[in-house]
PDB file of C-alpha atoms in Angstrom:
ATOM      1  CA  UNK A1049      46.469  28.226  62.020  1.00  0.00           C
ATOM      2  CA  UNK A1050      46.538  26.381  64.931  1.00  0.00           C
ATOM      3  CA  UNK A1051      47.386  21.939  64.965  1.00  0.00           C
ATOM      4  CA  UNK A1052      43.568  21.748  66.069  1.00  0.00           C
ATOM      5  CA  UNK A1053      42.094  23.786  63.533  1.00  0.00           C
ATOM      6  CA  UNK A1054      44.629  21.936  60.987  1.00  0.00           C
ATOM      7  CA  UNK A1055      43.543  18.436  62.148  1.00  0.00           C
ATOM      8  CA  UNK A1056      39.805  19.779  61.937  1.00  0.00           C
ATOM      9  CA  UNK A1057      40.195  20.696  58.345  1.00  0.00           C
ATOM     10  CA  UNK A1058      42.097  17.082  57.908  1.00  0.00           C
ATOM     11  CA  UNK A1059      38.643  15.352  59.210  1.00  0.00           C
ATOM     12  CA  UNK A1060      36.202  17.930  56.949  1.00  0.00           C
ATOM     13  CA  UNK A1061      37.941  16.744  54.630  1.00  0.00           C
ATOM     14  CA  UNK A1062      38.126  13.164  54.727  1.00  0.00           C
ATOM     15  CA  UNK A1063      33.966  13.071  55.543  1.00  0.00           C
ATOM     16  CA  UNK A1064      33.778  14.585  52.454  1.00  0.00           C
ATOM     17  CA  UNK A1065      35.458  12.521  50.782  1.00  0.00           C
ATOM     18  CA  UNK A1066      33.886   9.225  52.441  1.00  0.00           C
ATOM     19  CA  UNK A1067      31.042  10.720  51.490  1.00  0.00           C
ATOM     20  CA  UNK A1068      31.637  11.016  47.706  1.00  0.00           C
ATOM     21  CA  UNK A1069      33.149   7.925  48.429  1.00  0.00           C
ATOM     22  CA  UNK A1070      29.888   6.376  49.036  1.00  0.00           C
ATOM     23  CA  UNK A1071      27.875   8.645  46.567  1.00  0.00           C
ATOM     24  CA  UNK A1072      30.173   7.459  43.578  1.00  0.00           C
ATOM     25  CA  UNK A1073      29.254   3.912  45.019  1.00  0.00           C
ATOM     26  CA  UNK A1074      25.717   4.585  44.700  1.00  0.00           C
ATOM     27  CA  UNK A1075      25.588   5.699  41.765  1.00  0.00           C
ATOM     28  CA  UNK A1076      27.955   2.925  39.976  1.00  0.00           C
ATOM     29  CA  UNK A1077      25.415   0.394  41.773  1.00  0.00           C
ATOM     30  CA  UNK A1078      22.743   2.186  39.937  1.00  0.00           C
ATOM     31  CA  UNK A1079      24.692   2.205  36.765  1.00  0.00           C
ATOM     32  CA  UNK A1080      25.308  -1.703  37.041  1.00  0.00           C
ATOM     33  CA  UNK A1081      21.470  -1.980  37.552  1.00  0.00           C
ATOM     34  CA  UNK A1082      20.410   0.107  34.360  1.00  0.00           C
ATOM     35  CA  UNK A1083      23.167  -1.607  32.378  1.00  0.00           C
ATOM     36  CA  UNK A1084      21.893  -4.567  33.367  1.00  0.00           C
ATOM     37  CA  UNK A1085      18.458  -4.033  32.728  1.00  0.00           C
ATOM     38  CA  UNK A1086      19.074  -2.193  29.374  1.00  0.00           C
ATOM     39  CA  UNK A1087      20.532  -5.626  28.492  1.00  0.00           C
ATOM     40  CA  UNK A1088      17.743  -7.306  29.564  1.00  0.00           C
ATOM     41  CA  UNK A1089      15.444  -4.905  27.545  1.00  0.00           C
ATOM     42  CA  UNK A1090      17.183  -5.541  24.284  1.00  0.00           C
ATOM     43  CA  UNK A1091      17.187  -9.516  25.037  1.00  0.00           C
ATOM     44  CA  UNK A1092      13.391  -9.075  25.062  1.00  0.00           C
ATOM     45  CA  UNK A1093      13.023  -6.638  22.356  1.00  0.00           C
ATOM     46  CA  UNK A1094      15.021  -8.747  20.333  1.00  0.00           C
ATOM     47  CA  UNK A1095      12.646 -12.082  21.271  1.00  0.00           C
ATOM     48  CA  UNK A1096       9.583 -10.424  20.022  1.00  0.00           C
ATOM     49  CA  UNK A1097      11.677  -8.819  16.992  1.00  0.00           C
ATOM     50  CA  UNK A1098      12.053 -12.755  15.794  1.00  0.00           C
ATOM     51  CA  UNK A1099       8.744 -13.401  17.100  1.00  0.00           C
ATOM     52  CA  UNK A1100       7.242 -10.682  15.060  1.00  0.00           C
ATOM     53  CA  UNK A1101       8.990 -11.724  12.120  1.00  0.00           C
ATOM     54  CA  UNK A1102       8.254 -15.189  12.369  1.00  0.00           C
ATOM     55  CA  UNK A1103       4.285 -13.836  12.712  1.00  0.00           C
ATOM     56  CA  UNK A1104       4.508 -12.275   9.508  1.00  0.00           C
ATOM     57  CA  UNK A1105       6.589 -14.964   7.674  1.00  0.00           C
ATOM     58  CA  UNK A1106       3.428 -17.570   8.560  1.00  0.00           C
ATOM     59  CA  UNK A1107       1.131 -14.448   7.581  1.00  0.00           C
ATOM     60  CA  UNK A1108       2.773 -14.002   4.641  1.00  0.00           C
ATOM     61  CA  UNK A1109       2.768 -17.576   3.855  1.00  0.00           C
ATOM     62  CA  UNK A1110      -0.899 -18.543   4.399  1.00  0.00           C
ATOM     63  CA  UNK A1111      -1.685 -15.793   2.573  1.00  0.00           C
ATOM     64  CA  UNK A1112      -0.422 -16.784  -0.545  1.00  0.00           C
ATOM     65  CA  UNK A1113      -1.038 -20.945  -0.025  1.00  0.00           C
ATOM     66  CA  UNK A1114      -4.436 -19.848   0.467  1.00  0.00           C
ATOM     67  CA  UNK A1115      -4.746 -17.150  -2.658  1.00  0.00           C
ATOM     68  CA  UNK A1116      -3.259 -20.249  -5.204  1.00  0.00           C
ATOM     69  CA  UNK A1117      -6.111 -22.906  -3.733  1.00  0.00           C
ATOM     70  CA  UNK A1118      -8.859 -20.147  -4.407  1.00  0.00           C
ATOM     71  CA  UNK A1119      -7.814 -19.046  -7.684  1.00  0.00           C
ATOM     72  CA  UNK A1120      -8.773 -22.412  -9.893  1.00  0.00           C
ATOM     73  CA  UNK A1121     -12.083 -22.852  -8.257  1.00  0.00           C
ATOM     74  CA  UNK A1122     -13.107 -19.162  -8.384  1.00  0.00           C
ATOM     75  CA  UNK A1123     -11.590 -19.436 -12.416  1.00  0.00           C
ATOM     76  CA  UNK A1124     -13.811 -22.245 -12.958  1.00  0.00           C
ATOM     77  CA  UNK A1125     -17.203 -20.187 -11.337  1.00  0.00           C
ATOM     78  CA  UNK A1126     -16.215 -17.317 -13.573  1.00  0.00           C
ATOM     79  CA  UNK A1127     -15.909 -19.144 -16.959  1.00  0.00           C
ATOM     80  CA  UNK A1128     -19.212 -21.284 -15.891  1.00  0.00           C
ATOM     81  CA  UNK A1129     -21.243 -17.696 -15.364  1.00  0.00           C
ATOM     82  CA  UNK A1130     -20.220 -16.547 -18.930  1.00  0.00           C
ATOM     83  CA  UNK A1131     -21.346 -19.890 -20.341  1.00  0.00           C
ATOM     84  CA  UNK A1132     -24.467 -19.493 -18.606  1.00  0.00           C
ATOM     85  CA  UNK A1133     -25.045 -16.027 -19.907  1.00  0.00           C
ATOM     86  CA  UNK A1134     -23.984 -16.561 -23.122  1.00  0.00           C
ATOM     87  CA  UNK A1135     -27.021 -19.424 -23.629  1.00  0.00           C
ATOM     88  CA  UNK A1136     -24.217 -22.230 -24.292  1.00  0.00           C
ATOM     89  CA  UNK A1137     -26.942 -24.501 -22.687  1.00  0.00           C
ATOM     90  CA  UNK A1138     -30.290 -23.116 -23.750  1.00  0.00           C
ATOM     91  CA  UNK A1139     -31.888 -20.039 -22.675  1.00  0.00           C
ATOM     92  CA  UNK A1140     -32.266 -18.413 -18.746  1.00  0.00           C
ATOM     93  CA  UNK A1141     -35.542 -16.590 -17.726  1.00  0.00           C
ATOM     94  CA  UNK A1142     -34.934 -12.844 -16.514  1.00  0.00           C
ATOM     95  CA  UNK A1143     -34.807 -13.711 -13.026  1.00  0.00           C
ATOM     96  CA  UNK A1144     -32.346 -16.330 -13.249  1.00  0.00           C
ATOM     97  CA  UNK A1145     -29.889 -14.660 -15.777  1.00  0.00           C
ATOM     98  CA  UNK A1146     -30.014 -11.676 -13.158  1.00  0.00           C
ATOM     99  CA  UNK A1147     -28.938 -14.259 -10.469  1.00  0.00           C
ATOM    100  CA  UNK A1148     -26.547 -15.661 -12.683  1.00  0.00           C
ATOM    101  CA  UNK A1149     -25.103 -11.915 -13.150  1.00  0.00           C
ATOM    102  CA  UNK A1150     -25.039 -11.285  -9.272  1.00  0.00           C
ATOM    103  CA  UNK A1151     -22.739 -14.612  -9.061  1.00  0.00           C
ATOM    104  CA  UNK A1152     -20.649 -14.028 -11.694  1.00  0.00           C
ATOM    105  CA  UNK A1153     -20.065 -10.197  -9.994  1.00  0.00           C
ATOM    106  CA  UNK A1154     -19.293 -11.613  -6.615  1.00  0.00           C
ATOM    107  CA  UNK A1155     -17.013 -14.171  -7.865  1.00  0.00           C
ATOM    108  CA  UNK A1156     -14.910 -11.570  -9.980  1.00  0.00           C
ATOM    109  CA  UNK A1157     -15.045  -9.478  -6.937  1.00  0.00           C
ATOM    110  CA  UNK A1158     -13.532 -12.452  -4.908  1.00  0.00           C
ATOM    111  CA  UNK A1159     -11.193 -13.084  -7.298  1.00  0.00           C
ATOM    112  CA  UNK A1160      -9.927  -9.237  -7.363  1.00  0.00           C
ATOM    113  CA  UNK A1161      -9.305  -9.399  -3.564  1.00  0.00           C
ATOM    114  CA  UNK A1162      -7.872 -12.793  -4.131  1.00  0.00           C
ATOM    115  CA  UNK A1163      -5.099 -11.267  -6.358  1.00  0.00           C
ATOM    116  CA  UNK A1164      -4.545  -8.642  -4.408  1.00  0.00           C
ATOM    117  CA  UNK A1165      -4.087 -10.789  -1.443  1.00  0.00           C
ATOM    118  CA  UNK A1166      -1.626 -13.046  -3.430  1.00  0.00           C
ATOM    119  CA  UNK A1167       0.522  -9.585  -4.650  1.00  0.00           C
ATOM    120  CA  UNK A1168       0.834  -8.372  -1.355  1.00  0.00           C
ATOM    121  CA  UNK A1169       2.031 -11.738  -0.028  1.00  0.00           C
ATOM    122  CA  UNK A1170       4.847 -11.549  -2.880  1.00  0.00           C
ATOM    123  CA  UNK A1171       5.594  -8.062  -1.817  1.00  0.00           C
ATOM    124  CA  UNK A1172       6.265  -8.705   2.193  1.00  0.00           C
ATOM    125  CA  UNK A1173       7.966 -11.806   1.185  1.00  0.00           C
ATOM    126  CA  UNK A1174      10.143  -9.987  -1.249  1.00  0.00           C
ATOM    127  CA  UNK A1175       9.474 -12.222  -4.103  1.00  0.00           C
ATOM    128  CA  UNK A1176       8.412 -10.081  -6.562  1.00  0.00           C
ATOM    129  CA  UNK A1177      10.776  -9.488  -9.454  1.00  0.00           C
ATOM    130  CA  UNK A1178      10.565  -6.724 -11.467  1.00  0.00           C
ATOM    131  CA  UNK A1179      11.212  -6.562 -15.586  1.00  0.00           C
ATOM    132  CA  UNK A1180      12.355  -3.365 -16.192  1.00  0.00           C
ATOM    133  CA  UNK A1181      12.298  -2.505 -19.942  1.00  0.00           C
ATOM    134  CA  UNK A1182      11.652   0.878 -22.179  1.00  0.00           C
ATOM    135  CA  UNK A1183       8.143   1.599 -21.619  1.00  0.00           C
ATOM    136  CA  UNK A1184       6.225   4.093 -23.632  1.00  0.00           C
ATOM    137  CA  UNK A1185       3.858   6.156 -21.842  1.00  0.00           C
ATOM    138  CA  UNK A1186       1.181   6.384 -24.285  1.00  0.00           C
ATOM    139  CA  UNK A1187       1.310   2.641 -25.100  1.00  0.00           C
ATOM    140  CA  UNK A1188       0.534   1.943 -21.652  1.00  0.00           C
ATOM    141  CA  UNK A1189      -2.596   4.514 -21.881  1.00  0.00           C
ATOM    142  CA  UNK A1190      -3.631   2.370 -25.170  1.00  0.00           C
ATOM    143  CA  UNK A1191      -3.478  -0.779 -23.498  1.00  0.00           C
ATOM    144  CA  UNK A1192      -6.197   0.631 -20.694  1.00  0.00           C
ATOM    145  CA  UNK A1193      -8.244   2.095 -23.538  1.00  0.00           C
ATOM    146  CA  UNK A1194      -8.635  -1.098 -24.696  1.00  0.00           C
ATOM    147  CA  UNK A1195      -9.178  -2.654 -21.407  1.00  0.00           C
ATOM    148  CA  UNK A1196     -11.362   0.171 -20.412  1.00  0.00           C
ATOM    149  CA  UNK A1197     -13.745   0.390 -23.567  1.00  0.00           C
ATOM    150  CA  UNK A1198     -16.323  -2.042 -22.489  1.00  0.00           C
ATOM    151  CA  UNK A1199     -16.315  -2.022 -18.749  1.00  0.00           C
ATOM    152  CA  UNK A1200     -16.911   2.242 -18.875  1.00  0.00           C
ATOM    153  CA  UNK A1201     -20.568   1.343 -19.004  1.00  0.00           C
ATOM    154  CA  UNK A1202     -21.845   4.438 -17.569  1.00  0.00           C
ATOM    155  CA  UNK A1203     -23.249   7.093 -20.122  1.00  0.00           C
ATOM    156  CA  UNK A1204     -23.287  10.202 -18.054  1.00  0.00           C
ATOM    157  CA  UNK A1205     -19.364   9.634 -17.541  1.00  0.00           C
ATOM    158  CA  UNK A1206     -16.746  10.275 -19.905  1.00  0.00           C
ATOM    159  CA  UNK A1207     -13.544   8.129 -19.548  1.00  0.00           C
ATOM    160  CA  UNK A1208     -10.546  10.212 -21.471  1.00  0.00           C
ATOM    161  CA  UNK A1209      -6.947   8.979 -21.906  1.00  0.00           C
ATOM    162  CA  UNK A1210      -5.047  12.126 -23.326  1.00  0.00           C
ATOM    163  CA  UNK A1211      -1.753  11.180 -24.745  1.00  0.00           C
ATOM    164  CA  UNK A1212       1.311  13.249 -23.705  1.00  0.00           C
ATOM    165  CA  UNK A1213       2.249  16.096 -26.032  1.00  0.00           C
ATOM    166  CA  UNK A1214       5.868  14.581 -26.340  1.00  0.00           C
ATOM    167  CA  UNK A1215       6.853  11.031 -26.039  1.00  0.00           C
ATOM    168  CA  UNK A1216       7.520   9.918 -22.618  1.00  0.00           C
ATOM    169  CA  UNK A1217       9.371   6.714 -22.276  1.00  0.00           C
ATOM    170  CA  UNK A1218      10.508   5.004 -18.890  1.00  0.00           C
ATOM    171  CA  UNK A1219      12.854   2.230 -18.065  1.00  0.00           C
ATOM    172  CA  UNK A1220      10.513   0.275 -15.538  1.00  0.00           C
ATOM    173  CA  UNK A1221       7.813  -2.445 -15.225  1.00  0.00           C
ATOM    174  CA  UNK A1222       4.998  -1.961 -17.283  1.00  0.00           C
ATOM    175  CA  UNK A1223       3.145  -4.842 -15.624  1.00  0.00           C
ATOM    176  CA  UNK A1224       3.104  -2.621 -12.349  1.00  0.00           C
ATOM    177  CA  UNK A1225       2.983   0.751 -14.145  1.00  0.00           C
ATOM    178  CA  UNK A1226      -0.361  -0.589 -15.383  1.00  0.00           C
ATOM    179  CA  UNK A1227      -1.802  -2.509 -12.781  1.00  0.00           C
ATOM    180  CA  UNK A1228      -1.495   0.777 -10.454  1.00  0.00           C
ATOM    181  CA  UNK A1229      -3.191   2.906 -13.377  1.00  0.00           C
ATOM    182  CA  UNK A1230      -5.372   0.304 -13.647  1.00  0.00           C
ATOM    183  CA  UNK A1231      -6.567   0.203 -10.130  1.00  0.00           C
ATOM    184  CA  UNK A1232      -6.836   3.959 -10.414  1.00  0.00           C
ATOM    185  CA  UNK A1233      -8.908   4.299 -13.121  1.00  0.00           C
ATOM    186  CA  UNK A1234     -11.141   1.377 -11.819  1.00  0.00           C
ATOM    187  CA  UNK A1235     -12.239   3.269  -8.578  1.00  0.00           C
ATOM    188  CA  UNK A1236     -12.389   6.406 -10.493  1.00  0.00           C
ATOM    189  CA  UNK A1237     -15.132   5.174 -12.248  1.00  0.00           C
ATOM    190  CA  UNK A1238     -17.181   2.866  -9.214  1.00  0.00           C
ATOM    191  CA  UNK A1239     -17.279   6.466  -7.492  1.00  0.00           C
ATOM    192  CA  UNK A1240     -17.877   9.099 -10.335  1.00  0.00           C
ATOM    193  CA  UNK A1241     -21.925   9.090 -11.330  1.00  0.00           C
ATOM    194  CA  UNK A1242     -21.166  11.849 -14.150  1.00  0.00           C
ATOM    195  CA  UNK A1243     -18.780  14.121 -15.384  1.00  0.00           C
ATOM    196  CA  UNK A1244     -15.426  12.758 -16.515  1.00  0.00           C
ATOM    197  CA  UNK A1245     -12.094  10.077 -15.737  1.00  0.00           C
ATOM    198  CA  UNK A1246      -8.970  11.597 -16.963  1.00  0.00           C
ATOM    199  CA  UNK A1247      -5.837   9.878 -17.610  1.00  0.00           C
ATOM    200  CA  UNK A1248      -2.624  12.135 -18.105  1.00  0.00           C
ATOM    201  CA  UNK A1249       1.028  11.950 -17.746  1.00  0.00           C
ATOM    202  CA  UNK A1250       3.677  14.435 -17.422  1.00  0.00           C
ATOM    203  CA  UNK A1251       7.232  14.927 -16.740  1.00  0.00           C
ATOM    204  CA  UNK A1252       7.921  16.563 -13.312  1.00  0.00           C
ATOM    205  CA  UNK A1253      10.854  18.038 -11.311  1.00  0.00           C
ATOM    206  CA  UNK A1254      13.790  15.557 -11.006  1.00  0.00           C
ATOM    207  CA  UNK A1255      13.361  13.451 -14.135  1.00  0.00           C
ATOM    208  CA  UNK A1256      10.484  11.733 -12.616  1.00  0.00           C
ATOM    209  CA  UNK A1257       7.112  11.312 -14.313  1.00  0.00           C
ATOM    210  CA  UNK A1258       3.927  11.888 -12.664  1.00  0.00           C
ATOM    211  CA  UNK A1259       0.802   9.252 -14.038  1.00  0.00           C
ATOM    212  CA  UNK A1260      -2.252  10.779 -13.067  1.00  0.00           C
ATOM    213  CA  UNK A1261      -5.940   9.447 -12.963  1.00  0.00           C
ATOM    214  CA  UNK A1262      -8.184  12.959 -12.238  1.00  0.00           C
ATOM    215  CA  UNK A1263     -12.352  12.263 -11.918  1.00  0.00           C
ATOM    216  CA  UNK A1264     -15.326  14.377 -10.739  1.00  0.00           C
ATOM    217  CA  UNK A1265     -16.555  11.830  -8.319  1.00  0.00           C
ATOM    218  CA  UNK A1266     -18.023  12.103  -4.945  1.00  0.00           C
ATOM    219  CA  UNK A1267     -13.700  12.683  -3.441  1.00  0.00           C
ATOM    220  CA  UNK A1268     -12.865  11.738  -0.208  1.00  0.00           C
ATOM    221  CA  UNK A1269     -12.295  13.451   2.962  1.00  0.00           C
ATOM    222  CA  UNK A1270      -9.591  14.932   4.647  1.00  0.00           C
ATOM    223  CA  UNK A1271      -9.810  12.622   7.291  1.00  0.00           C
ATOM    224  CA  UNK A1272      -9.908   9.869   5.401  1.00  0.00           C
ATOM    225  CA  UNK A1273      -7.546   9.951   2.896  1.00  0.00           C
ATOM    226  CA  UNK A1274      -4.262   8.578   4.892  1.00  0.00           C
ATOM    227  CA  UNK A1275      -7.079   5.505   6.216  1.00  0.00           C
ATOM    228  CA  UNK A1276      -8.020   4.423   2.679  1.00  0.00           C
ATOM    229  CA  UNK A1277      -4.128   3.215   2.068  1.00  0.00           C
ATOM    230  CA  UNK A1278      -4.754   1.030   4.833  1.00  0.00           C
ATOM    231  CA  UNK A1279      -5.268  -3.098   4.224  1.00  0.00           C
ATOM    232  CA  UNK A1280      -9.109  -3.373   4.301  1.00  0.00           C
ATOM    233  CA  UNK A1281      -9.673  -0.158   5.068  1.00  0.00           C
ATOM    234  CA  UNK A1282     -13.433   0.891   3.707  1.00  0.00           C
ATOM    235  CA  UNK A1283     -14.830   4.216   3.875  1.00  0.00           C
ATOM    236  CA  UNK A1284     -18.551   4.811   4.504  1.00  0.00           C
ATOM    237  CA  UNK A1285     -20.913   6.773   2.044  1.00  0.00           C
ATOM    238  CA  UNK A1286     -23.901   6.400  -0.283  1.00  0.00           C
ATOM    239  CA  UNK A1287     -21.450   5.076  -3.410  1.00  0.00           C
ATOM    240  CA  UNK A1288     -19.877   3.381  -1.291  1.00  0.00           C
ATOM    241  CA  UNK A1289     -22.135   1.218   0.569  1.00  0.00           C
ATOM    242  CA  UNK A1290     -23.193   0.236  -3.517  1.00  0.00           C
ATOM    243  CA  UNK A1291     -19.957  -0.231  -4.879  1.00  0.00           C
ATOM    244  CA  UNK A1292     -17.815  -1.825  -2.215  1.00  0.00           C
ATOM    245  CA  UNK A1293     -14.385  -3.122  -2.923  1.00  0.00           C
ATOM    246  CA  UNK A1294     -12.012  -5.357  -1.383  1.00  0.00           C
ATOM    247  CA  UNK A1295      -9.984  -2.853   0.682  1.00  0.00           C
ATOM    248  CA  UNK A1296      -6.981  -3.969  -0.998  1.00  0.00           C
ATOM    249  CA  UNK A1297      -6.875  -1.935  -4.048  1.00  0.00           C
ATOM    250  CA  UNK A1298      -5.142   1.253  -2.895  1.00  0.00           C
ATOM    251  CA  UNK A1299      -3.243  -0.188   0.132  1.00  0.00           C
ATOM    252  CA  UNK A1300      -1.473  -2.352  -2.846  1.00  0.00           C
ATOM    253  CA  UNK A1301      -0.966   0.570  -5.115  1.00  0.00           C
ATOM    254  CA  UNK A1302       1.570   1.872  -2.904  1.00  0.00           C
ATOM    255  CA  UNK A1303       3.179  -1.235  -2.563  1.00  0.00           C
ATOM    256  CA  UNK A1304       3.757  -1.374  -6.091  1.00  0.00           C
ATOM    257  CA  UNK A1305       4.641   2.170  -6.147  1.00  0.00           C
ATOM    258  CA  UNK A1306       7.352   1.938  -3.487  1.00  0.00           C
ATOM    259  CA  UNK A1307       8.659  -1.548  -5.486  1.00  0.00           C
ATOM    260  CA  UNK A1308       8.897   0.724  -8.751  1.00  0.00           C
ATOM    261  CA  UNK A1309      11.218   3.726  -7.054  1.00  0.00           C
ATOM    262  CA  UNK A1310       8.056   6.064  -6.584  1.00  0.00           C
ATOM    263  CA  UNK A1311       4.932   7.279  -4.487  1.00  0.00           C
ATOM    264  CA  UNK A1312       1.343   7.545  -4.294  1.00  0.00           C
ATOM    265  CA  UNK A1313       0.138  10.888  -4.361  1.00  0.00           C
ATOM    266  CA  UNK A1314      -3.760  11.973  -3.680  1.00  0.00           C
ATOM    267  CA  UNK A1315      -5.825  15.167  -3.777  1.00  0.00           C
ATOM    268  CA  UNK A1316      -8.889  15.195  -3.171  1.00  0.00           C
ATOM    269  CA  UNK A1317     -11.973  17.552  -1.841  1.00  0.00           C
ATOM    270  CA  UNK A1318     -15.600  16.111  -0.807  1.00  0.00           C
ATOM    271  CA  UNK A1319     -18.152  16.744  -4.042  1.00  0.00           C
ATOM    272  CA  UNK A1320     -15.091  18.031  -6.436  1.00  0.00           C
ATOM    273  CA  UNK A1321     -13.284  14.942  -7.229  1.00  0.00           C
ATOM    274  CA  UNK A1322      -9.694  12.950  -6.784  1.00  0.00           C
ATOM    275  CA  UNK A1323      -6.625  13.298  -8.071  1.00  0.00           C
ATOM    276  CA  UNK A1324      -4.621   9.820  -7.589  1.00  0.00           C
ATOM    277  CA  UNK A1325      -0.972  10.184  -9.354  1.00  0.00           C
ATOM    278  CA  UNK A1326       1.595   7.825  -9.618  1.00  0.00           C
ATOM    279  CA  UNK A1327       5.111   9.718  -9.576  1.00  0.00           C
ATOM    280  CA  UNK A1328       7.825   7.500 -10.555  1.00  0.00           C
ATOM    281  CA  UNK A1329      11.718   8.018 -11.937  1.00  0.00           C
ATOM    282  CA  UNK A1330      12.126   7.758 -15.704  1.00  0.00           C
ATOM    283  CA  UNK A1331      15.233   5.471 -15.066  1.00  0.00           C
ATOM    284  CA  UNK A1332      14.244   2.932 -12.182  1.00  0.00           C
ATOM    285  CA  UNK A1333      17.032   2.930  -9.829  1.00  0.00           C
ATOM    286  CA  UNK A1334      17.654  -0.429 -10.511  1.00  0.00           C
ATOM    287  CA  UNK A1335      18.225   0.301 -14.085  1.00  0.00           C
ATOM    288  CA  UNK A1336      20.926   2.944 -13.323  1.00  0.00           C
ATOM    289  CA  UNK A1337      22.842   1.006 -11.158  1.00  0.00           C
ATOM    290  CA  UNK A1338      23.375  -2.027 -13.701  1.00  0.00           C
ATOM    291  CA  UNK A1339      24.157   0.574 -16.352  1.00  0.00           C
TER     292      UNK A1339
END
């Protein structure tokens, strides 16, 4: 090889690498700039993170301040209606002991979504303690008998609590256990015109107990059974438009659910029925860990 095909070489070879040179310049500029506005990014992500939070700390809070201030006066409507319709102060002509019904129905109503409202707040504030004790199964069933026996007004529907073949005992709240039952059994009944509510309990696959509340109601939609678990979330029909609730009912159900270790579980088909079931551990996690 000749000196001027050597020194040609020598010049290819230092454009080249000037030029990756200046290519590995670019691109570490570019770098800078996406590091840069990665960090940038996360600043602001992290200002609406506490901004967010502090949203649904004041949500949180005026949802519960304004749940206690609603609860005496609506107490007080309540307990006034029964006097009324129990003839404490002489007695009401048909028309107005039907008014006096309709109030005493919207202010229990009110004061349902009123409890909800204050549960939830406990929830997302994480102020809800729970008392985990042995709990018998079929106790719990008695207790919503009992509860049940006058308020399952409805002839045509039969509401049936069948015990479990063996005794089923959990270590959990029975306060929650019951109030998700309860809630349950309660829209089981607004939305079932005849047939039967059934209550049953068995143990499942990995120690955990599935609650169940089974009816022949009107059953909901494919496409609506995820929306119903959301807060207010209401779900047009004929019943429905009748028998409105709060919205709050099911969307707390798997609050408590989550609280007590377990899950909300539905099946349903339109004109068969729903199958609600609450599937919880025997042993709350809780309870395992401090033994």
């Amino acid at each position: 090889m000749s000196a001027t095909d050597h020194a040609a070489d020598v010049r290819e070879l230092r454009e080249r690498l000037r030029a990756r040179e200046a290519e590995l310049d670019r691109l570490t500029q570019e770098l800078a700039e996406t590091n840069r506005g990665v960090v940038a990014l996360y600043a602001e992500l992290d200002d609406r993170a506490q901004a967010l939070g502090q949203m649904s700390e004041t949500k949180t809070r005026f949802l519960s301040d304004m749940s206690h201030e609603l609860r005496a006066p609506l107490a007080s409507m309540i307990n006034l209606t029964r006097l009324l319709l129990a003839h404490s102060d002489g007695p009401l002509t048909a028309e107005q002991e039907y008014q006096v019904q309709l109030i005493q129905q919207s202010a229990e109503s009110l004061s349902e979504m009123v409890n909800d409202l204050l549960d939830i707040a406990k929830i997302e504030a994480r102020k809800v303690e729970l008392r985990l004790e042995d709990v018998s199964v079929a106790e719990v069933f008695a207790g919503l008998r009992g509860m049940f026996r006058p308020l399952a007004t409805n002839e045509h529907v039969a509401l049936v609590f069948e015990d479990p073949a063996e005794p089923i005992v959990l270590t959990t709240d029975e306060q929650r256990v019951a109030q998700v039952l309860r809630n349950f059994v309660s829209n089981a009944l607004k939305f079932t015109t005849e047939g039967e509510v059934r209550v049953t309990a068995l143990v499942g696959g990995d120690d955990r107990v599935v609650l169940e509340v089974a009816d022949t109601g009107v059953g909901i939609a494919p496409e609506h059974q995820a929306r119903i678990f959301e807060d207010y979330a209401q779900v047009d029909g004929p019943i429905q438009k009748r028998v409105r609730g709060t919205g709050l009912g099911l969307p707390l159900t798997r609050k408590l659910a989550r609280l007590l270790g377990g899950e909300v579980r539905l099946a349903s088909r339109p004109g068969e029925g729903s199958r609600f079931s609450l599937v919880v551990p025997r042993v709350h996690p809780a309870a395992e860990r401090a033994g």
